[in-house]
Short mmCIF file of C-alpha atoms in Angstrom, two decimals:
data_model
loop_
_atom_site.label_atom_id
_atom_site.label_comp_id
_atom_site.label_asym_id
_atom_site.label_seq_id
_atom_site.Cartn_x
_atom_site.Cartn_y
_atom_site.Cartn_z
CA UNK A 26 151.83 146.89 52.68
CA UNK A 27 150.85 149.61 50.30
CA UNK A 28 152.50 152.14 53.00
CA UNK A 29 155.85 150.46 52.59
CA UNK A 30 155.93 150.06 49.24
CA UNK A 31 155.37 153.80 48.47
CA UNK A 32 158.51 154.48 51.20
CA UNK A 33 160.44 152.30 48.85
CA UNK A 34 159.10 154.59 45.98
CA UNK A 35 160.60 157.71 47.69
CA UNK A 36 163.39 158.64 46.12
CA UNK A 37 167.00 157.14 47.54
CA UNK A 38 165.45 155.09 50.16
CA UNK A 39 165.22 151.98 47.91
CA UNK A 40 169.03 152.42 47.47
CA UNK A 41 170.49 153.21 50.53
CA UNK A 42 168.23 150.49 52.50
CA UNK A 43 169.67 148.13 50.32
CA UNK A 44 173.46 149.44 50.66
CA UNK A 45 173.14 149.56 54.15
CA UNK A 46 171.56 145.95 54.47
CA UNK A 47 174.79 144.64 52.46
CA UNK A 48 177.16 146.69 53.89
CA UNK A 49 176.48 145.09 57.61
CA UNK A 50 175.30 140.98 55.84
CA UNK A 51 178.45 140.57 57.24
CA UNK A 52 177.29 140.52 60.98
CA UNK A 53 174.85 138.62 60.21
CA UNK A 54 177.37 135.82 59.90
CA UNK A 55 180.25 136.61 62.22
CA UNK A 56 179.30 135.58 64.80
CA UNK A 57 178.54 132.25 63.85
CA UNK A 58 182.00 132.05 61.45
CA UNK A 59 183.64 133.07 64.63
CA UNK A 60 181.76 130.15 67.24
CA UNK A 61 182.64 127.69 64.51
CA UNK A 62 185.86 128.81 63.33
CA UNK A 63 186.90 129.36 67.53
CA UNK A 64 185.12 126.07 68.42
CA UNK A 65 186.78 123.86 65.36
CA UNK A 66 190.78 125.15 66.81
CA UNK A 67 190.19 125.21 70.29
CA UNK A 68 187.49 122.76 70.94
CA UNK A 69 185.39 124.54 73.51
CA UNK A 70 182.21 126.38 73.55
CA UNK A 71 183.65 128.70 76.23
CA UNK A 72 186.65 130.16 74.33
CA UNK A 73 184.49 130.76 71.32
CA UNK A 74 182.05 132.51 73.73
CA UNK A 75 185.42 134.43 75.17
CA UNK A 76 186.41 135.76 71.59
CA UNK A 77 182.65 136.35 70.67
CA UNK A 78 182.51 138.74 73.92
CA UNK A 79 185.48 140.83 73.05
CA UNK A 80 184.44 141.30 69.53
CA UNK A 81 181.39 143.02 70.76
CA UNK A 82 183.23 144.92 73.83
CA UNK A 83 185.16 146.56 70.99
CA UNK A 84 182.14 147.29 68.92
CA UNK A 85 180.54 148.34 71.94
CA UNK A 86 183.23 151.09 73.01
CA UNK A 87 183.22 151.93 69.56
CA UNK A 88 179.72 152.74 68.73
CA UNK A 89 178.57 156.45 70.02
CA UNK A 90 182.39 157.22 69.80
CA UNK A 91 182.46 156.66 66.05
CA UNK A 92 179.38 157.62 65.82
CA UNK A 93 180.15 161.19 67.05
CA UNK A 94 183.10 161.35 64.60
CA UNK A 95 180.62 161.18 61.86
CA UNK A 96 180.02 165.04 63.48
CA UNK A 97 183.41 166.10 63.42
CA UNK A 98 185.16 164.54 60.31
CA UNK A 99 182.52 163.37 58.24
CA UNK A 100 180.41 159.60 57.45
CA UNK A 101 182.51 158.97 54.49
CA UNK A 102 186.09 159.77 56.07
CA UNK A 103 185.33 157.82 59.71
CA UNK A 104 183.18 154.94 57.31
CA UNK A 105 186.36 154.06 55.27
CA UNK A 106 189.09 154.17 57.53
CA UNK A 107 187.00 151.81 60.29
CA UNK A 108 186.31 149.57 57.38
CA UNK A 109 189.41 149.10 56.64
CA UNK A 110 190.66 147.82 60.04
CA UNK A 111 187.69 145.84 60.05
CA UNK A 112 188.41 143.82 57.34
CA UNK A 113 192.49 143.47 58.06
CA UNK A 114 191.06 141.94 61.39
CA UNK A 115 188.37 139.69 60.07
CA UNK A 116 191.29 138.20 57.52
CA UNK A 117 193.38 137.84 60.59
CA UNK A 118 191.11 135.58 62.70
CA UNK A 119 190.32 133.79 59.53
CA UNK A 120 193.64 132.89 58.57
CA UNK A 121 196.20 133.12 61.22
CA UNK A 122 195.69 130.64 64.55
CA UNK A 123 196.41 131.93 67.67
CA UNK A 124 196.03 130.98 70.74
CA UNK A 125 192.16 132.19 72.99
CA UNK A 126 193.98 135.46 74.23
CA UNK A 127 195.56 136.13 70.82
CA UNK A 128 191.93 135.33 68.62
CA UNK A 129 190.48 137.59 72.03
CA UNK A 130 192.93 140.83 70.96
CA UNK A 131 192.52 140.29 67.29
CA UNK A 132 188.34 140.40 67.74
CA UNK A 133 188.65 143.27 70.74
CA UNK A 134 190.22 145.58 67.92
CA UNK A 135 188.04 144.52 65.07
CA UNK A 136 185.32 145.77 67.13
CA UNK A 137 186.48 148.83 67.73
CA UNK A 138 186.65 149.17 64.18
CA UNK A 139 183.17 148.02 63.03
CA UNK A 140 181.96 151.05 60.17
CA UNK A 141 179.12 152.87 61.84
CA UNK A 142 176.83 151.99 59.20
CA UNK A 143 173.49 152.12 61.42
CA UNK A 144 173.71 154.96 63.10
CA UNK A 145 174.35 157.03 60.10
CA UNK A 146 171.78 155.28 57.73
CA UNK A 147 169.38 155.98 60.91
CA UNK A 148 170.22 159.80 60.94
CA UNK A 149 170.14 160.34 57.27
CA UNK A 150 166.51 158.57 57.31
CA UNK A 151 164.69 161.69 58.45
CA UNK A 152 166.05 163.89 55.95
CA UNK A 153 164.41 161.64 53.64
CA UNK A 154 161.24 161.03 54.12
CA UNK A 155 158.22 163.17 55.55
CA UNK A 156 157.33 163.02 59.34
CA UNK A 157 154.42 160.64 59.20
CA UNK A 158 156.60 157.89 57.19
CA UNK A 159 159.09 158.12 59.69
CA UNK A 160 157.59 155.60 61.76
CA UNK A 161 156.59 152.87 59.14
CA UNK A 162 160.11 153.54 57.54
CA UNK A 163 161.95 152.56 60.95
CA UNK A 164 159.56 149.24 60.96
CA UNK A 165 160.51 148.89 57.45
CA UNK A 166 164.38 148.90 58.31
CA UNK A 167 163.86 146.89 61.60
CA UNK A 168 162.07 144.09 59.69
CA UNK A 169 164.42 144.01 56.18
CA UNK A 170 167.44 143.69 58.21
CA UNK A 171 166.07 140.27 58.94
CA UNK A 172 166.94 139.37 56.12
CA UNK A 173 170.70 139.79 57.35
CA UNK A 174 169.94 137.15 60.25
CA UNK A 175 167.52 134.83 58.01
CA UNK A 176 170.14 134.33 54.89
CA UNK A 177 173.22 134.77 56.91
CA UNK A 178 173.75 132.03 59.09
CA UNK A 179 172.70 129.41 56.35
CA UNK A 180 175.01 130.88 54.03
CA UNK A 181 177.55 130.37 57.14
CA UNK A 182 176.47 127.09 58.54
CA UNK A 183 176.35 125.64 54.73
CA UNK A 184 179.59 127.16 54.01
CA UNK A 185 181.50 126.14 57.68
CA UNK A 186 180.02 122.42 57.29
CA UNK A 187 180.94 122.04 53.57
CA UNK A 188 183.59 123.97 52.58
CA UNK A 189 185.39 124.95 56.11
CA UNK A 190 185.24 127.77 58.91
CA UNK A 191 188.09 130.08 57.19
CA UNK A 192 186.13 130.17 54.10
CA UNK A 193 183.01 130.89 55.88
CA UNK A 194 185.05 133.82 57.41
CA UNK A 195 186.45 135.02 53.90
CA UNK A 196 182.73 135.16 52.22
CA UNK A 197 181.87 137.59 55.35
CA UNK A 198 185.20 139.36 54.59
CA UNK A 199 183.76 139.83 50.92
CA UNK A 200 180.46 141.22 51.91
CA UNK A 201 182.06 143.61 54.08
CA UNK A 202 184.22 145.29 51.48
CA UNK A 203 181.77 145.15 48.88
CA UNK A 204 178.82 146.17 50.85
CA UNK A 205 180.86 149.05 52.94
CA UNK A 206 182.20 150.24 49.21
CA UNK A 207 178.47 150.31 47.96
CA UNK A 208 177.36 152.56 51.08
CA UNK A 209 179.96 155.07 50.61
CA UNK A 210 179.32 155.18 47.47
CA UNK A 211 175.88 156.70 48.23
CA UNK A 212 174.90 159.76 47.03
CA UNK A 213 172.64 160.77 50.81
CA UNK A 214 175.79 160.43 52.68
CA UNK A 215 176.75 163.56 50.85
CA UNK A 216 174.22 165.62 50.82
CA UNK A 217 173.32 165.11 54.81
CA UNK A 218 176.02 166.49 56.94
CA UNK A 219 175.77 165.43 60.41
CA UNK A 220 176.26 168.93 63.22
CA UNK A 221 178.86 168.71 65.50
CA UNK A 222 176.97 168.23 68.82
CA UNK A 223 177.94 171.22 71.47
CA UNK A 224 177.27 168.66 74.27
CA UNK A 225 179.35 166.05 76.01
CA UNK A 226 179.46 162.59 75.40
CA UNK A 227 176.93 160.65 77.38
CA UNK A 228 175.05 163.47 77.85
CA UNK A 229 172.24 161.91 75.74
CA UNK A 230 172.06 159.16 78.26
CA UNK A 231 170.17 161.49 80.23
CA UNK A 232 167.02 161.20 78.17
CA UNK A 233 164.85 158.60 79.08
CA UNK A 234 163.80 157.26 76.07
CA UNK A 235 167.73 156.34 74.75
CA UNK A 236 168.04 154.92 78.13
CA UNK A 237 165.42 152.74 78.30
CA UNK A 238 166.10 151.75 74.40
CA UNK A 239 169.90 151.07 75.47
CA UNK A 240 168.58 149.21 78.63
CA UNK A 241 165.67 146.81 76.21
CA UNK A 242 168.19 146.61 74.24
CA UNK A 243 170.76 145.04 75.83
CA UNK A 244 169.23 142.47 77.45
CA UNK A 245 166.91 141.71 73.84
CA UNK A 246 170.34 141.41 71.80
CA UNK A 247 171.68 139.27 75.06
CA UNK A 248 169.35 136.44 74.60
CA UNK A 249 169.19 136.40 71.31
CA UNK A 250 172.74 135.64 71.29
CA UNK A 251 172.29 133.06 73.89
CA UNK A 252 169.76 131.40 71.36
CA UNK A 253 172.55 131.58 68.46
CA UNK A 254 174.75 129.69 70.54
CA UNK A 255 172.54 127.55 72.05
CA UNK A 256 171.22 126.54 68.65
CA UNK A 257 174.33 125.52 67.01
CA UNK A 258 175.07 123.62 70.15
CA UNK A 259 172.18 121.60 69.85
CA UNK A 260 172.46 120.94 66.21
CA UNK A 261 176.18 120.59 66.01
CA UNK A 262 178.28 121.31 62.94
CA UNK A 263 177.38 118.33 60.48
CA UNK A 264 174.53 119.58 58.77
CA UNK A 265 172.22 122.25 58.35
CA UNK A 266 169.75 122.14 61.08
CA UNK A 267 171.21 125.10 63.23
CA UNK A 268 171.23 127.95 60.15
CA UNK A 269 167.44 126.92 59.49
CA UNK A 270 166.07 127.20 62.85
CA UNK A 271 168.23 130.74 62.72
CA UNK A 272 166.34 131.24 59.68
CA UNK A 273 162.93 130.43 60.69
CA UNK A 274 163.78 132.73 64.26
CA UNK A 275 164.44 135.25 61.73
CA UNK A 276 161.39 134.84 59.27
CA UNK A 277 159.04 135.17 62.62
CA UNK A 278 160.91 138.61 62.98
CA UNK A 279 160.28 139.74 59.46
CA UNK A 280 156.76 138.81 59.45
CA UNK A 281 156.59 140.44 63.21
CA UNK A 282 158.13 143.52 61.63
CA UNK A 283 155.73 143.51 58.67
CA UNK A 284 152.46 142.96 60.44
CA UNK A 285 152.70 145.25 63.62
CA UNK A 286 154.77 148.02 61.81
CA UNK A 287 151.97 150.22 61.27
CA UNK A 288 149.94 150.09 64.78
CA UNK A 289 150.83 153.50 66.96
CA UNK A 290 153.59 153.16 69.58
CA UNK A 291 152.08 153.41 72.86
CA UNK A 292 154.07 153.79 76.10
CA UNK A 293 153.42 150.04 76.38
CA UNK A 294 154.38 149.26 73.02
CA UNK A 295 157.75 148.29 74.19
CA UNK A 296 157.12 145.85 77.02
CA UNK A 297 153.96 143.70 74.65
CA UNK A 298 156.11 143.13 72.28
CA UNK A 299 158.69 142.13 74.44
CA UNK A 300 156.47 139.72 76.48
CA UNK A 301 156.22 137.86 72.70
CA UNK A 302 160.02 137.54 72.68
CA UNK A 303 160.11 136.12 76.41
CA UNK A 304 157.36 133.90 75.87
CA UNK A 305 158.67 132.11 72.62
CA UNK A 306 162.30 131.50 73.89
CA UNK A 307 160.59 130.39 77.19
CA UNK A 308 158.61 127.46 75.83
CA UNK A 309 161.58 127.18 73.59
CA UNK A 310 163.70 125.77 76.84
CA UNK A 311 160.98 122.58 77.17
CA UNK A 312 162.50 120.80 74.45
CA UNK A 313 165.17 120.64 71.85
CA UNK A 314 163.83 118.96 68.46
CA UNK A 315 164.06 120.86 65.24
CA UNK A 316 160.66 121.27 64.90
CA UNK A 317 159.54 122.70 68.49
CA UNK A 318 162.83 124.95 68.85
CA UNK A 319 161.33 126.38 65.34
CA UNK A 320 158.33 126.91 66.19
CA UNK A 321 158.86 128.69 69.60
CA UNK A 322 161.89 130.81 67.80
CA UNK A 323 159.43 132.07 65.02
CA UNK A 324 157.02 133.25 67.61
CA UNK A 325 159.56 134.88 69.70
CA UNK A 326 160.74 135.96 66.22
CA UNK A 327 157.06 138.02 65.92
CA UNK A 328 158.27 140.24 68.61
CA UNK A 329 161.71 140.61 67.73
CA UNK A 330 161.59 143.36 65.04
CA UNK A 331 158.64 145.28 66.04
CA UNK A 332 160.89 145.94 69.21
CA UNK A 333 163.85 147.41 67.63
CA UNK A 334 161.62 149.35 65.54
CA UNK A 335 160.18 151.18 68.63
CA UNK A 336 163.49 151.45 70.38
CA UNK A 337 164.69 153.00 67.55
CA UNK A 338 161.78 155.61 66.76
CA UNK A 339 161.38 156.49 70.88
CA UNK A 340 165.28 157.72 70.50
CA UNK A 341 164.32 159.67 67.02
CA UNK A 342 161.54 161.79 68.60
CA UNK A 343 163.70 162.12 71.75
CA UNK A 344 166.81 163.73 70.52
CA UNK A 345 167.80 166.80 69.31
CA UNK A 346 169.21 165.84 65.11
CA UNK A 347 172.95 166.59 65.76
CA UNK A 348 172.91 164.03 68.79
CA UNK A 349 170.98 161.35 66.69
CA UNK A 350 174.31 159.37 65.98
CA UNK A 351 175.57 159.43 69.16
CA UNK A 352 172.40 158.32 70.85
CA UNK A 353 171.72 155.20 68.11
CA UNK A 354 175.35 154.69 69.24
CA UNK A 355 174.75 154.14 72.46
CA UNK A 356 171.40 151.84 71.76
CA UNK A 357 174.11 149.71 69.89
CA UNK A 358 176.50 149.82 72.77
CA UNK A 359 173.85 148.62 74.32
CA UNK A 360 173.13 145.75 72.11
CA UNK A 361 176.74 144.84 71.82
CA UNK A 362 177.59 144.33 75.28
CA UNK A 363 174.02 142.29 75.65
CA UNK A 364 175.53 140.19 73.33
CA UNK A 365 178.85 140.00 74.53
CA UNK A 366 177.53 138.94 77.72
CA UNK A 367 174.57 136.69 76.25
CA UNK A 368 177.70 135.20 73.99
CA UNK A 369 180.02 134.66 77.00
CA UNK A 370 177.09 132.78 79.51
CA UNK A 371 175.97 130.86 76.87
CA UNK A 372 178.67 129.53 76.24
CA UNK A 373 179.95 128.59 79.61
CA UNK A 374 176.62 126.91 80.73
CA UNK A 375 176.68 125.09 77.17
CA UNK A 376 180.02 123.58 78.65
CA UNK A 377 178.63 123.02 81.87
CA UNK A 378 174.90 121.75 81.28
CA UNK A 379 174.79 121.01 77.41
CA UNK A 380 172.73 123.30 74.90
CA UNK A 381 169.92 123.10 77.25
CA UNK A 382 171.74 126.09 79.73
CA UNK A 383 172.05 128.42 76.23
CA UNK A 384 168.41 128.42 76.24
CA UNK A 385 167.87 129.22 80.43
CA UNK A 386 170.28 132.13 79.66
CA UNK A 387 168.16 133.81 76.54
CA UNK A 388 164.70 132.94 78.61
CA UNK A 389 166.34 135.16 81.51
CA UNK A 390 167.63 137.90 79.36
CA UNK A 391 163.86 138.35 77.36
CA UNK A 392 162.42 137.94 81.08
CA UNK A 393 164.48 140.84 82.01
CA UNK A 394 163.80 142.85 78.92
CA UNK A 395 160.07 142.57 79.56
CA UNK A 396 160.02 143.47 83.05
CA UNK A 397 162.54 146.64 82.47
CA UNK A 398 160.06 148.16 79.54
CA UNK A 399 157.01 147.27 81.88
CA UNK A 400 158.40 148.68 84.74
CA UNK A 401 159.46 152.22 82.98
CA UNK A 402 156.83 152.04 80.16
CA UNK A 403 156.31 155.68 81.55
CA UNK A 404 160.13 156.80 80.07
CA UNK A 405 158.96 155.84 76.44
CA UNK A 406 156.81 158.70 74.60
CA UNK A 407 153.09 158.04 73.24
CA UNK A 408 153.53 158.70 69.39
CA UNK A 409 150.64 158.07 68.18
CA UNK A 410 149.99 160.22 65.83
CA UNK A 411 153.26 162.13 66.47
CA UNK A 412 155.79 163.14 64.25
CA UNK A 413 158.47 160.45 65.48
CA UNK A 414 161.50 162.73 63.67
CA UNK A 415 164.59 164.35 66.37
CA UNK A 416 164.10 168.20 67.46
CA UNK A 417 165.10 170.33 65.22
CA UNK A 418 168.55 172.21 66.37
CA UNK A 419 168.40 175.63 67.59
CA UNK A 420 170.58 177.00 64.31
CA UNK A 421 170.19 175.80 60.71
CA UNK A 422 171.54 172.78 59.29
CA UNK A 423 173.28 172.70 55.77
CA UNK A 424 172.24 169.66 53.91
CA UNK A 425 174.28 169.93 50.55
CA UNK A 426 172.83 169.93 46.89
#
């Protein structure tokens, strides 16, 4: 613990951490606003699962090309303007009803327009802080931004059940302009100045290790958004059940996160910790109770952020600095289509076979996500005790006073 707390000593990364971690609360609950919200005017899983899937297919096709923007035009300049669509789209959903194709268009273009908060807090992080508190710093990250899953969907499921679905939407909409307003406001997102990157888009894809972490990735985020739906399916909408066993999936993350942040990332690093993931959501299929889903969802939980963390420091020590954005775009692609797709099964099988099928599609997905890192443990580098920042770029880069 003393390692993290001095990281939070370093100067700025106290405040940006916690800018960043408001600035995206709001995903944290949208996608349960939008189940409910979906579910409560149309009355079916499935079209919730529909809308769910084309919110992330527009944050999906949006992530390393925003991302790369930050190169061209700037964080602040590409930050704001996506915010701002953002936020006209969210109010839409929340207060207009369409019909499953209109709610479907509506989400596609709001996720386009999701602010590319992580990948620019994850490029500024190395300018910040020495090489060997790179690593603990991304564990740090990985494991606070639980706190986005473990407060926001009981903030949503308390306010959905007690006040109503469009006001669960609105307090989202708040955190998002507040929180995006508060990251801008940051004095690191001046004085770090992403490079244009001389190569093509995609061509990052080529490296292994942002291949593998968009691959993990993908199928990690897809179950756990099979488990989100499968959770509120089981518990319903008239109480509070679902957003605690969210919570206590996301407390087994932070402690994960926490506890296995400071161990060396192996080549196999990847695949253990997702065999924890696969093995929690697995029992987590025998039976549906409150008290066994939580149990099984905090130990899946352990492996959750220690995962990301390692996806997210393989790409660092992978990739040249000026292609850093684009390739933590692409992990995010990655992540967003996983849980498009987790979204959009989930919810189809929880019409078919009851909540029970949500939980058959997350096993799958965190069976698949095991055997992927296993299988190309050899694409992920051995940083133990190597300095996990990007390569530096062949000419200098300005970083303004």
């Amino acid at each position: 613990m003393k390692s993290y707390l001095d990281l939070l000593k370093t100067r700025g990364v106290g405040r940006i951490m916690a800018a960043q971690l408001t600035a995206r609360f709001p995903f944290g609950m949208l996608s349960l606003a939008f189940l409910l919200h979906i579910e409560r005017v149309h009355d079916s899983y499935g079209a919730a699962g529909l809308v769910l899937a084309a919110l992330s297919v527009g944050q999906a096709i949006a992530g390393p090309l925003t991302s790369r923007w930050m190169g061209v035009w700037g964080m602040r300049p590409v930050i704001l303007l996506t915010g701002i669509a953002a936020a006209i789209s969210m109010g839409t959903i929340a207060f207009i009803e369409m019909s499953v194709i209109g709610y479907m268009a509506v989400g596609f273009i709001g996720g386009l327009s999701t602010p590319p908060v992580q990948p620019a807090v994850r490029t500024i992080y190395p300018k910040m802080v020495n090489s060997q508190q790179l690593t603990p710093l991304f564990s740090l990250d990985a494991s606070l931004q639980e706190i986005i899953w473990v407060i926001g969907p009981v903030v949503t499921t308390f306010v959905a059940t007690q006040i109503g679905t469009v006001q669960a939407i609105g307090v989202a909409l708040v955190f998002l302009v507040g929180g995006t307003a508060w990251f801008l406001a940051s004095p690191e997102l001046g004085r770090v100045r992403i490079p244009r990157s001389k190569r093509k888009m995609g061509t990052v894809l080529r490296k292994p290790p942002v291949l593998l972490a968009t691959a993990v990735g993908f199928l990690l985020v897809g179950a756990c958004a099979a488990v989100e739906a499968g959770v509120v399916a089981t518990f319903g909408h008239g109480g509070p059940a679902a957003g605690l066993v969210l919570a206590i999936f996301s407390i087994g993350s932070l402690v994960g996160g926490l506890a296995l942040g400071h161990i060396g990332i192996s080549p196999w690093a990847l695949a253990r910790r997702m065999l924890i993931v696969f093995v929690g959501m697995a029992l987590a299929t025998l039976f549906l109770d409150f008290w066994w889903l939580s149990a099984m969802l905090f130990i899946a939980g352990i492996g959750l952020a220690p995962a990301l963390a390692v996806m997210f420091s393989i790409v660092s020590a992978s990739v040249k600095f000026s292609d850093t954005a684009e390739a933590y775009g692409w992990v995010g692609t990655g992540q967003l289509i996983g849980a498009a797709l987790g979204s959009a099964l989930a919810g189809f099988l929880i019409d078919a076979y009851d909540a029970p099928g949500a939980f058959w599609v997350a096993a799958a997905f965190a069976f698949l996500g095991f055997v992927v890192a296993a299988v190309f443990h050899r694409a992920s580098p051995d940083l133990r005790g190597r300095d996990a920042s990007p390569i530096p770029d062949t000419e200098p880069i300005s970083t303004l006073a």
